[in-house]
């Protein structure tokens, strides 16, 4: 073993035989393949402990130098959800009517989206993920974070997986630009909005766009 500082023993949790490995990997693929981004939420309450646990599950994601450069803001207050919806819709209205290119609007046609975002008020929780560009230490000293986008993206992936695991649904929403979220949530200057994720149960009769995933030949390049 290399000489390491304060390493502790890694306790492996599973050691499966090959057949079980293959079976489990197939059923995990099937399970994750059933995840969809949803825009139609029920207003049914989700226990606060569930939200806390899925966020702490997300916070186990790997990050540059283990800096964990994220803050998860959780909004359930109806008045604040309304203010977020109003501000998001203002930006989205400008986006759909002038900012987005024709190509972009064309690419979005299968999703049948527009500037209106009622789910921002209907979903019981909005998780707004902020990336922490750096840390502010005493006397205004700044400490660096590393690979911030990669780290926070991974944490969001973990969060979406945890949400799916529980049969709940989410949308990775990026109203653009997102600066209004820093103001409405009164975030410090080292934080920037990364993703807005409504979470809840699906609405009765919720629909999703009929889109396809790439097949393995398009996704994987083997070098054997
Ligand atoms: N932010 C807009 C537009 C939008 C952009 C992409 I890229 C999407 O995958 C979906 C939507 C909206 O949320 O409607």
PDB file of C-alpha atoms and ligand atoms in Angstrom:
ATOM      1  CA  UNK A   1       0.000   0.000   0.000  1.00  0.00           C
ATOM      2  CA  UNK A   2       1.140   3.539  -0.720  1.00  0.00           C
ATOM      3  CA  UNK A   3       1.755   5.627   2.324  1.00  0.00           C
ATOM      4  CA  UNK A   4      -1.486   7.545   2.745  1.00  0.00           C
ATOM      5  CA  UNK A   5      -2.757  10.108   5.158  1.00  0.00           C
ATOM      6  CA  UNK A   6      -5.633   9.013   7.358  1.00  0.00           C
ATOM      7  CA  UNK A   7      -7.073   6.355   5.086  1.00  0.00           C
ATOM      8  CA  UNK A   8      -9.630   3.982   6.555  1.00  0.00           C
ATOM      9  CA  UNK A   9     -10.594   0.519   5.390  1.00  0.00           C
ATOM     10  CA  UNK A  10     -13.155   0.368   2.541  1.00  0.00           C
ATOM     11  CA  UNK A  11     -15.956  -2.017   3.469  1.00  0.00           C
ATOM     12  CA  UNK A  12     -17.246  -3.531   0.238  1.00  0.00           C
ATOM     13  CA  UNK A  13     -20.994  -4.021   0.528  1.00  0.00           C
ATOM     14  CA  UNK A  14     -21.593  -6.673  -2.156  1.00  0.00           C
ATOM     15  CA  UNK A  15     -19.648  -9.344  -3.921  1.00  0.00           C
ATOM     16  CA  UNK A  16     -21.926 -10.949  -6.503  1.00  0.00           C
ATOM     17  CA  UNK A  17     -21.272 -13.899  -8.773  1.00  0.00           C
ATOM     18  CA  UNK A  18     -21.252 -13.155 -12.512  1.00  0.00           C
ATOM     19  CA  UNK A  19     -24.775 -14.413 -13.266  1.00  0.00           C
ATOM     20  CA  UNK A  20     -26.251 -12.318 -10.489  1.00  0.00           C
ATOM     21  CA  UNK A  21     -24.187  -9.333 -11.647  1.00  0.00           C
ATOM     22  CA  UNK A  22     -25.605  -9.602 -15.157  1.00  0.00           C
ATOM     23  CA  UNK A  23     -29.165 -10.073 -13.907  1.00  0.00           C
ATOM     24  CA  UNK A  24     -28.914  -7.163 -11.506  1.00  0.00           C
ATOM     25  CA  UNK A  25     -27.368  -4.878 -14.129  1.00  0.00           C
ATOM     26  CA  UNK A  26     -30.223  -5.714 -16.524  1.00  0.00           C
ATOM     27  CA  UNK A  27     -32.918  -4.990 -13.994  1.00  0.00           C
ATOM     28  CA  UNK A  28     -31.175  -1.769 -12.920  1.00  0.00           C
ATOM     29  CA  UNK A  29     -31.051  -0.626 -16.537  1.00  0.00           C
ATOM     30  CA  UNK A  30     -34.767  -1.417 -16.912  1.00  0.00           C
ATOM     31  CA  UNK A  31     -35.541   0.485 -13.733  1.00  0.00           C
ATOM     32  CA  UNK A  32     -33.556   3.593 -14.700  1.00  0.00           C
ATOM     33  CA  UNK A  33     -34.903   3.472 -18.242  1.00  0.00           C
ATOM     34  CA  UNK A  34     -38.373   4.029 -16.774  1.00  0.00           C
ATOM     35  CA  UNK A  35     -37.320   7.434 -15.391  1.00  0.00           C
ATOM     36  CA  UNK A  36     -38.827  10.372 -17.237  1.00  0.00           C
ATOM     37  CA  UNK A  37     -38.707  14.123 -16.779  1.00  0.00           C
ATOM     38  CA  UNK A  38     -42.214  15.213 -15.847  1.00  0.00           C
ATOM     39  CA  UNK A  39     -43.983  18.533 -16.269  1.00  0.00           C
ATOM     40  CA  UNK A  40     -47.290  17.465 -14.717  1.00  0.00           C
ATOM     41  CA  UNK A  41     -47.185  17.189 -10.942  1.00  0.00           C
ATOM     42  CA  UNK A  42     -49.737  16.362  -8.270  1.00  0.00           C
ATOM     43  CA  UNK A  43     -49.913  18.796  -5.363  1.00  0.00           C
ATOM     44  CA  UNK A  44     -49.921  15.828  -2.955  1.00  0.00           C
ATOM     45  CA  UNK A  45     -47.580  16.451  -0.030  1.00  0.00           C
ATOM     46  CA  UNK A  46     -44.264  14.619   0.219  1.00  0.00           C
ATOM     47  CA  UNK A  47     -42.841  14.155   3.742  1.00  0.00           C
ATOM     48  CA  UNK A  48     -40.078  16.645   4.519  1.00  0.00           C
ATOM     49  CA  UNK A  49     -37.855  13.795   5.788  1.00  0.00           C
ATOM     50  CA  UNK A  50     -37.950  12.259   2.305  1.00  0.00           C
ATOM     51  CA  UNK A  51     -36.678  15.483   0.749  1.00  0.00           C
ATOM     52  CA  UNK A  52     -33.959  15.726   3.376  1.00  0.00           C
ATOM     53  CA  UNK A  53     -32.861  12.132   2.749  1.00  0.00           C
ATOM     54  CA  UNK A  54     -32.749  12.399  -1.046  1.00  0.00           C
ATOM     55  CA  UNK A  55     -30.704  15.577  -0.778  1.00  0.00           C
ATOM     56  CA  UNK A  56     -28.265  13.937   1.599  1.00  0.00           C
ATOM     57  CA  UNK A  57     -28.110  10.993  -0.836  1.00  0.00           C
ATOM     58  CA  UNK A  58     -27.244  13.516  -3.585  1.00  0.00           C
ATOM     59  CA  UNK A  59     -24.618  15.003  -1.319  1.00  0.00           C
ATOM     60  CA  UNK A  60     -22.748  11.656  -1.295  1.00  0.00           C
ATOM     61  CA  UNK A  61     -21.730  12.318  -4.932  1.00  0.00           C
ATOM     62  CA  UNK A  62     -18.019  12.553  -5.713  1.00  0.00           C
ATOM     63  CA  UNK A  63     -16.666  16.083  -6.001  1.00  0.00           C
ATOM     64  CA  UNK A  64     -13.373  17.794  -6.808  1.00  0.00           C
ATOM     65  CA  UNK A  65     -11.100  17.427  -3.753  1.00  0.00           C
ATOM     66  CA  UNK A  66     -14.249  16.409  -1.838  1.00  0.00           C
ATOM     67  CA  UNK A  67     -15.223  20.078  -1.557  1.00  0.00           C
ATOM     68  CA  UNK A  68     -18.939  19.230  -2.031  1.00  0.00           C
ATOM     69  CA  UNK A  69     -19.485  22.587  -3.735  1.00  0.00           C
ATOM     70  CA  UNK A  70     -23.281  22.633  -3.592  1.00  0.00           C
ATOM     71  CA  UNK A  71     -26.208  24.067  -1.668  1.00  0.00           C
ATOM     72  CA  UNK A  72     -29.702  22.638  -2.106  1.00  0.00           C
ATOM     73  CA  UNK A  73     -32.392  25.242  -1.396  1.00  0.00           C
ATOM     74  CA  UNK A  74     -35.790  23.710  -0.734  1.00  0.00           C
ATOM     75  CA  UNK A  75     -38.873  25.830  -1.335  1.00  0.00           C
ATOM     76  CA  UNK A  76     -42.338  24.739  -0.235  1.00  0.00           C
ATOM     77  CA  UNK A  77     -43.754  28.126   0.874  1.00  0.00           C
ATOM     78  CA  UNK A  78     -46.613  28.889  -1.567  1.00  0.00           C
ATOM     79  CA  UNK A  79     -45.896  32.645  -1.734  1.00  0.00           C
ATOM     80  CA  UNK A  80     -42.243  32.045  -2.613  1.00  0.00           C
ATOM     81  CA  UNK A  81     -43.156  29.370  -5.179  1.00  0.00           C
ATOM     82  CA  UNK A  82     -45.497  31.921  -6.759  1.00  0.00           C
ATOM     83  CA  UNK A  83     -42.760  34.578  -6.901  1.00  0.00           C
ATOM     84  CA  UNK A  84     -40.382  32.062  -8.467  1.00  0.00           C
ATOM     85  CA  UNK A  85     -43.026  31.110 -11.045  1.00  0.00           C
ATOM     86  CA  UNK A  86     -43.701  34.750 -11.959  1.00  0.00           C
ATOM     87  CA  UNK A  87     -39.989  35.547 -12.345  1.00  0.00           C
ATOM     88  CA  UNK A  88     -39.269  32.318 -14.267  1.00  0.00           C
ATOM     89  CA  UNK A  89     -42.191  32.914 -16.631  1.00  0.00           C
ATOM     90  CA  UNK A  90     -40.986  36.461 -17.343  1.00  0.00           C
ATOM     91  CA  UNK A  91     -37.601  35.078 -18.455  1.00  0.00           C
ATOM     92  CA  UNK A  92     -39.153  32.170 -20.322  1.00  0.00           C
ATOM     93  CA  UNK A  93     -41.558  34.497 -22.140  1.00  0.00           C
ATOM     94  CA  UNK A  94     -38.593  36.517 -23.397  1.00  0.00           C
ATOM     95  CA  UNK A  95     -36.785  33.266 -24.234  1.00  0.00           C
ATOM     96  CA  UNK A  96     -39.562  31.761 -26.330  1.00  0.00           C
ATOM     97  CA  UNK A  97     -40.428  35.074 -27.998  1.00  0.00           C
ATOM     98  CA  UNK A  98     -36.980  36.475 -28.784  1.00  0.00           C
ATOM     99  CA  UNK A  99     -33.916  34.930 -27.135  1.00  0.00           C
ATOM    100  CA  UNK A 100     -34.119  31.331 -28.389  1.00  0.00           C
ATOM    101  CA  UNK A 101     -32.977  30.589 -31.950  1.00  0.00           C
ATOM    102  CA  UNK A 102     -35.273  29.053 -34.569  1.00  0.00           C
ATOM    103  CA  UNK A 103     -33.207  25.871 -34.427  1.00  0.00           C
ATOM    104  CA  UNK A 104     -33.671  25.685 -30.662  1.00  0.00           C
ATOM    105  CA  UNK A 105     -37.432  26.235 -30.896  1.00  0.00           C
ATOM    106  CA  UNK A 106     -37.596  23.549 -33.583  1.00  0.00           C
ATOM    107  CA  UNK A 107     -35.652  21.099 -31.368  1.00  0.00           C
ATOM    108  CA  UNK A 108     -38.106  21.717 -28.525  1.00  0.00           C
ATOM    109  CA  UNK A 109     -41.240  21.002 -30.582  1.00  0.00           C
ATOM    110  CA  UNK A 110     -41.538  17.329 -29.467  1.00  0.00           C
ATOM    111  CA  UNK A 111     -41.684  18.516 -25.855  1.00  0.00           C
ATOM    112  CA  UNK A 112     -44.604  20.907 -26.477  1.00  0.00           C
ATOM    113  CA  UNK A 113     -43.201  23.334 -23.914  1.00  0.00           C
ATOM    114  CA  UNK A 114     -43.941  27.045 -23.778  1.00  0.00           C
ATOM    115  CA  UNK A 115     -43.222  29.945 -21.429  1.00  0.00           C
ATOM    116  CA  UNK A 116     -45.882  28.935 -18.919  1.00  0.00           C
ATOM    117  CA  UNK A 117     -44.616  26.969 -15.909  1.00  0.00           C
ATOM    118  CA  UNK A 118     -47.570  26.086 -13.639  1.00  0.00           C
ATOM    119  CA  UNK A 119     -45.604  23.181 -12.141  1.00  0.00           C
ATOM    120  CA  UNK A 120     -43.512  25.726 -10.247  1.00  0.00           C
ATOM    121  CA  UNK A 121     -46.544  26.354  -8.033  1.00  0.00           C
ATOM    122  CA  UNK A 122     -48.125  22.890  -8.118  1.00  0.00           C
ATOM    123  CA  UNK A 123     -45.173  20.644  -7.181  1.00  0.00           C
ATOM    124  CA  UNK A 124     -44.942  20.426  -3.378  1.00  0.00           C
ATOM    125  CA  UNK A 125     -41.198  21.121  -3.388  1.00  0.00           C
ATOM    126  CA  UNK A 126     -38.828  23.083  -5.590  1.00  0.00           C
ATOM    127  CA  UNK A 127     -35.223  22.087  -5.027  1.00  0.00           C
ATOM    128  CA  UNK A 128     -32.984  24.843  -6.348  1.00  0.00           C
ATOM    129  CA  UNK A 129     -29.425  23.635  -6.641  1.00  0.00           C
ATOM    130  CA  UNK A 130     -26.678  26.239  -6.315  1.00  0.00           C
ATOM    131  CA  UNK A 131     -23.070  25.649  -7.273  1.00  0.00           C
ATOM    132  CA  UNK A 132     -20.508  27.185  -4.964  1.00  0.00           C
ATOM    133  CA  UNK A 133     -17.856  28.754  -7.184  1.00  0.00           C
ATOM    134  CA  UNK A 134     -15.563  29.210  -4.164  1.00  0.00           C
ATOM    135  CA  UNK A 135     -15.809  29.302  -0.375  1.00  0.00           C
ATOM    136  CA  UNK A 136     -15.711  32.537   1.590  1.00  0.00           C
ATOM    137  CA  UNK A 137     -13.534  32.218   4.668  1.00  0.00           C
ATOM    138  CA  UNK A 138     -13.003  34.625   7.530  1.00  0.00           C
ATOM    139  CA  UNK A 139     -11.625  38.071   6.649  1.00  0.00           C
ATOM    140  CA  UNK A 140     -13.000  37.764   3.115  1.00  0.00           C
ATOM    141  CA  UNK A 141     -10.421  35.125   2.128  1.00  0.00           C
ATOM    142  CA  UNK A 142     -11.564  32.902  -0.741  1.00  0.00           C
ATOM    143  CA  UNK A 143     -10.884  29.147  -0.840  1.00  0.00           C
ATOM    144  CA  UNK A 144     -10.961  27.396  -4.205  1.00  0.00           C
ATOM    145  CA  UNK A 145     -13.396  24.695  -5.277  1.00  0.00           C
ATOM    146  CA  UNK A 146     -12.525  22.351  -8.148  1.00  0.00           C
ATOM    147  CA  UNK A 147     -14.476  20.902 -11.088  1.00  0.00           C
ATOM    148  CA  UNK A 148     -17.556  22.651  -9.769  1.00  0.00           C
ATOM    149  CA  UNK A 149     -19.841  22.008 -12.771  1.00  0.00           C
ATOM    150  CA  UNK A 150     -18.873  18.342 -12.959  1.00  0.00           C
ATOM    151  CA  UNK A 151     -19.344  17.894  -9.196  1.00  0.00           C
ATOM    152  CA  UNK A 152     -22.718  19.598  -8.988  1.00  0.00           C
ATOM    153  CA  UNK A 153     -23.900  17.819 -12.145  1.00  0.00           C
ATOM    154  CA  UNK A 154     -23.041  14.491 -10.528  1.00  0.00           C
ATOM    155  CA  UNK A 155     -24.875  15.442  -7.325  1.00  0.00           C
ATOM    156  CA  UNK A 156     -27.950  16.353  -9.391  1.00  0.00           C
ATOM    157  CA  UNK A 157     -27.719  12.963 -11.131  1.00  0.00           C
ATOM    158  CA  UNK A 158     -27.656  11.230  -7.768  1.00  0.00           C
ATOM    159  CA  UNK A 159     -30.662  13.331  -6.694  1.00  0.00           C
ATOM    160  CA  UNK A 160     -32.687  12.385  -9.794  1.00  0.00           C
ATOM    161  CA  UNK A 161     -31.861   8.709  -9.275  1.00  0.00           C
ATOM    162  CA  UNK A 162     -32.962   8.859  -5.630  1.00  0.00           C
ATOM    163  CA  UNK A 163     -36.218  10.580  -6.644  1.00  0.00           C
ATOM    164  CA  UNK A 164     -36.902   7.869  -9.228  1.00  0.00           C
ATOM    165  CA  UNK A 165     -36.054   5.106  -6.765  1.00  0.00           C
ATOM    166  CA  UNK A 166     -38.918   6.322  -4.572  1.00  0.00           C
ATOM    167  CA  UNK A 167     -41.477   6.523  -7.375  1.00  0.00           C
ATOM    168  CA  UNK A 168     -41.454  10.298  -7.213  1.00  0.00           C
ATOM    169  CA  UNK A 169     -40.868  12.484 -10.265  1.00  0.00           C
ATOM    170  CA  UNK A 170     -38.838  15.556 -11.148  1.00  0.00           C
ATOM    171  CA  UNK A 171     -37.987  17.967 -13.917  1.00  0.00           C
ATOM    172  CA  UNK A 172     -34.535  19.406 -14.571  1.00  0.00           C
ATOM    173  CA  UNK A 173     -35.653  22.927 -15.257  1.00  0.00           C
ATOM    174  CA  UNK A 174     -33.312  25.722 -16.350  1.00  0.00           C
ATOM    175  CA  UNK A 175     -35.213  28.968 -16.724  1.00  0.00           C
ATOM    176  CA  UNK A 176     -32.737  31.127 -18.537  1.00  0.00           C
ATOM    177  CA  UNK A 177     -31.112  33.276 -17.231  1.00  0.00           C
ATOM    178  CA  UNK A 178     -31.462  32.049 -13.641  1.00  0.00           C
ATOM    179  CA  UNK A 179     -29.996  35.029 -11.738  1.00  0.00           C
ATOM    180  CA  UNK A 180     -33.438  35.882 -10.331  1.00  0.00           C
ATOM    181  CA  UNK A 181     -33.144  32.781  -8.122  1.00  0.00           C
ATOM    182  CA  UNK A 182     -30.082  34.192  -6.338  1.00  0.00           C
ATOM    183  CA  UNK A 183     -32.050  37.341  -5.525  1.00  0.00           C
ATOM    184  CA  UNK A 184     -35.326  35.682  -4.527  1.00  0.00           C
ATOM    185  CA  UNK A 185     -33.531  33.180  -2.288  1.00  0.00           C
ATOM    186  CA  UNK A 186     -31.058  35.742  -1.011  1.00  0.00           C
ATOM    187  CA  UNK A 187     -28.017  33.604  -1.815  1.00  0.00           C
ATOM    188  CA  UNK A 188     -24.439  34.727  -1.100  1.00  0.00           C
ATOM    189  CA  UNK A 189     -22.118  35.992  -3.866  1.00  0.00           C
ATOM    190  CA  UNK A 190     -20.107  32.724  -4.089  1.00  0.00           C
ATOM    191  CA  UNK A 191     -23.211  30.763  -5.167  1.00  0.00           C
ATOM    192  CA  UNK A 192     -24.710  30.560  -8.666  1.00  0.00           C
ATOM    193  CA  UNK A 193     -27.983  28.856  -9.624  1.00  0.00           C
ATOM    194  CA  UNK A 194     -27.373  25.525 -11.359  1.00  0.00           C
ATOM    195  CA  UNK A 195     -30.718  23.715 -11.718  1.00  0.00           C
ATOM    196  CA  UNK A 196     -34.284  24.136 -10.533  1.00  0.00           C
ATOM    197  CA  UNK A 197     -35.837  20.740  -9.776  1.00  0.00           C
ATOM    198  CA  UNK A 198     -39.554  20.490  -8.931  1.00  0.00           C
ATOM    199  CA  UNK A 199     -40.204  17.240  -7.042  1.00  0.00           C
ATOM    200  CA  UNK A 200     -43.421  15.443  -6.208  1.00  0.00           C
ATOM    201  CA  UNK A 201     -45.848  12.756  -7.285  1.00  0.00           C
ATOM    202  CA  UNK A 202     -46.972  12.627 -10.901  1.00  0.00           C
ATOM    203  CA  UNK A 203     -50.387  14.151 -11.659  1.00  0.00           C
ATOM    204  CA  UNK A 204     -53.173  11.714 -12.516  1.00  0.00           C
ATOM    205  CA  UNK A 205     -53.066  11.157 -16.271  1.00  0.00           C
ATOM    206  CA  UNK A 206     -49.665  12.855 -16.584  1.00  0.00           C
ATOM    207  CA  UNK A 207     -48.218  12.582 -20.092  1.00  0.00           C
ATOM    208  CA  UNK A 208     -44.620  12.625 -21.325  1.00  0.00           C
ATOM    209  CA  UNK A 209     -43.215  13.340 -24.794  1.00  0.00           C
ATOM    210  CA  UNK A 210     -42.825  10.282 -27.016  1.00  0.00           C
ATOM    211  CA  UNK A 211     -39.052  10.485 -27.371  1.00  0.00           C
ATOM    212  CA  UNK A 212     -36.468   7.744 -27.814  1.00  0.00           C
ATOM    213  CA  UNK A 213     -33.195   6.978 -26.112  1.00  0.00           C
ATOM    214  CA  UNK A 214     -30.076   6.360 -28.166  1.00  0.00           C
ATOM    215  CA  UNK A 215     -29.220   2.676 -28.657  1.00  0.00           C
ATOM    216  CA  UNK A 216     -25.971   1.143 -27.385  1.00  0.00           C
ATOM    217  CA  UNK A 217     -24.226   1.354 -30.759  1.00  0.00           C
ATOM    218  CA  UNK A 218     -24.714   5.128 -30.689  1.00  0.00           C
ATOM    219  CA  UNK A 219     -23.626   5.523 -27.097  1.00  0.00           C
ATOM    220  CA  UNK A 220     -20.708   3.146 -26.533  1.00  0.00           C
ATOM    221  CA  UNK A 221     -17.333   2.975 -28.285  1.00  0.00           C
ATOM    222  CA  UNK A 222     -15.428  -0.152 -27.186  1.00  0.00           C
ATOM    223  CA  UNK A 223     -11.607  -0.397 -27.380  1.00  0.00           C
ATOM    224  CA  UNK A 224     -10.788  -4.116 -26.847  1.00  0.00           C
TER     225      UNK A 224
HETATM  226  N1  LIG B   1     -35.998  26.695 -20.522  1.00  0.00           N
HETATM  227  C1  LIG B   1     -37.098  26.500 -21.430  1.00  0.00           C
HETATM  228  C2  LIG B   1     -36.701  25.880 -22.724  1.00  0.00           C
HETATM  229  C3  LIG B   1     -36.213  24.502 -22.693  1.00  0.00           C
HETATM  230  C4  LIG B   1     -34.895  24.266 -23.063  1.00  0.00           C
HETATM  231  C5  LIG B   1     -34.414  22.991 -23.141  1.00  0.00           C
HETATM  232  I1  LIG B   1     -32.527  22.687 -23.805  1.00  0.00           I
HETATM  233  C6  LIG B   1     -35.233  21.908 -22.803  1.00  0.00           C
HETATM  234  O1  LIG B   1     -34.725  20.611 -22.871  1.00  0.00           O
HETATM  235  C7  LIG B   1     -36.546  22.124 -22.455  1.00  0.00           C
HETATM  236  C8  LIG B   1     -37.003  23.438 -22.387  1.00  0.00           C
HETATM  237  C9  LIG B   1     -38.242  25.737 -20.765  1.00  0.00           C
HETATM  238  O2  LIG B   1     -38.049  25.198 -19.691  1.00  0.00           O
HETATM  239  O3  LIG B   1     -39.323  25.681 -21.327  1.00  0.00           O
END
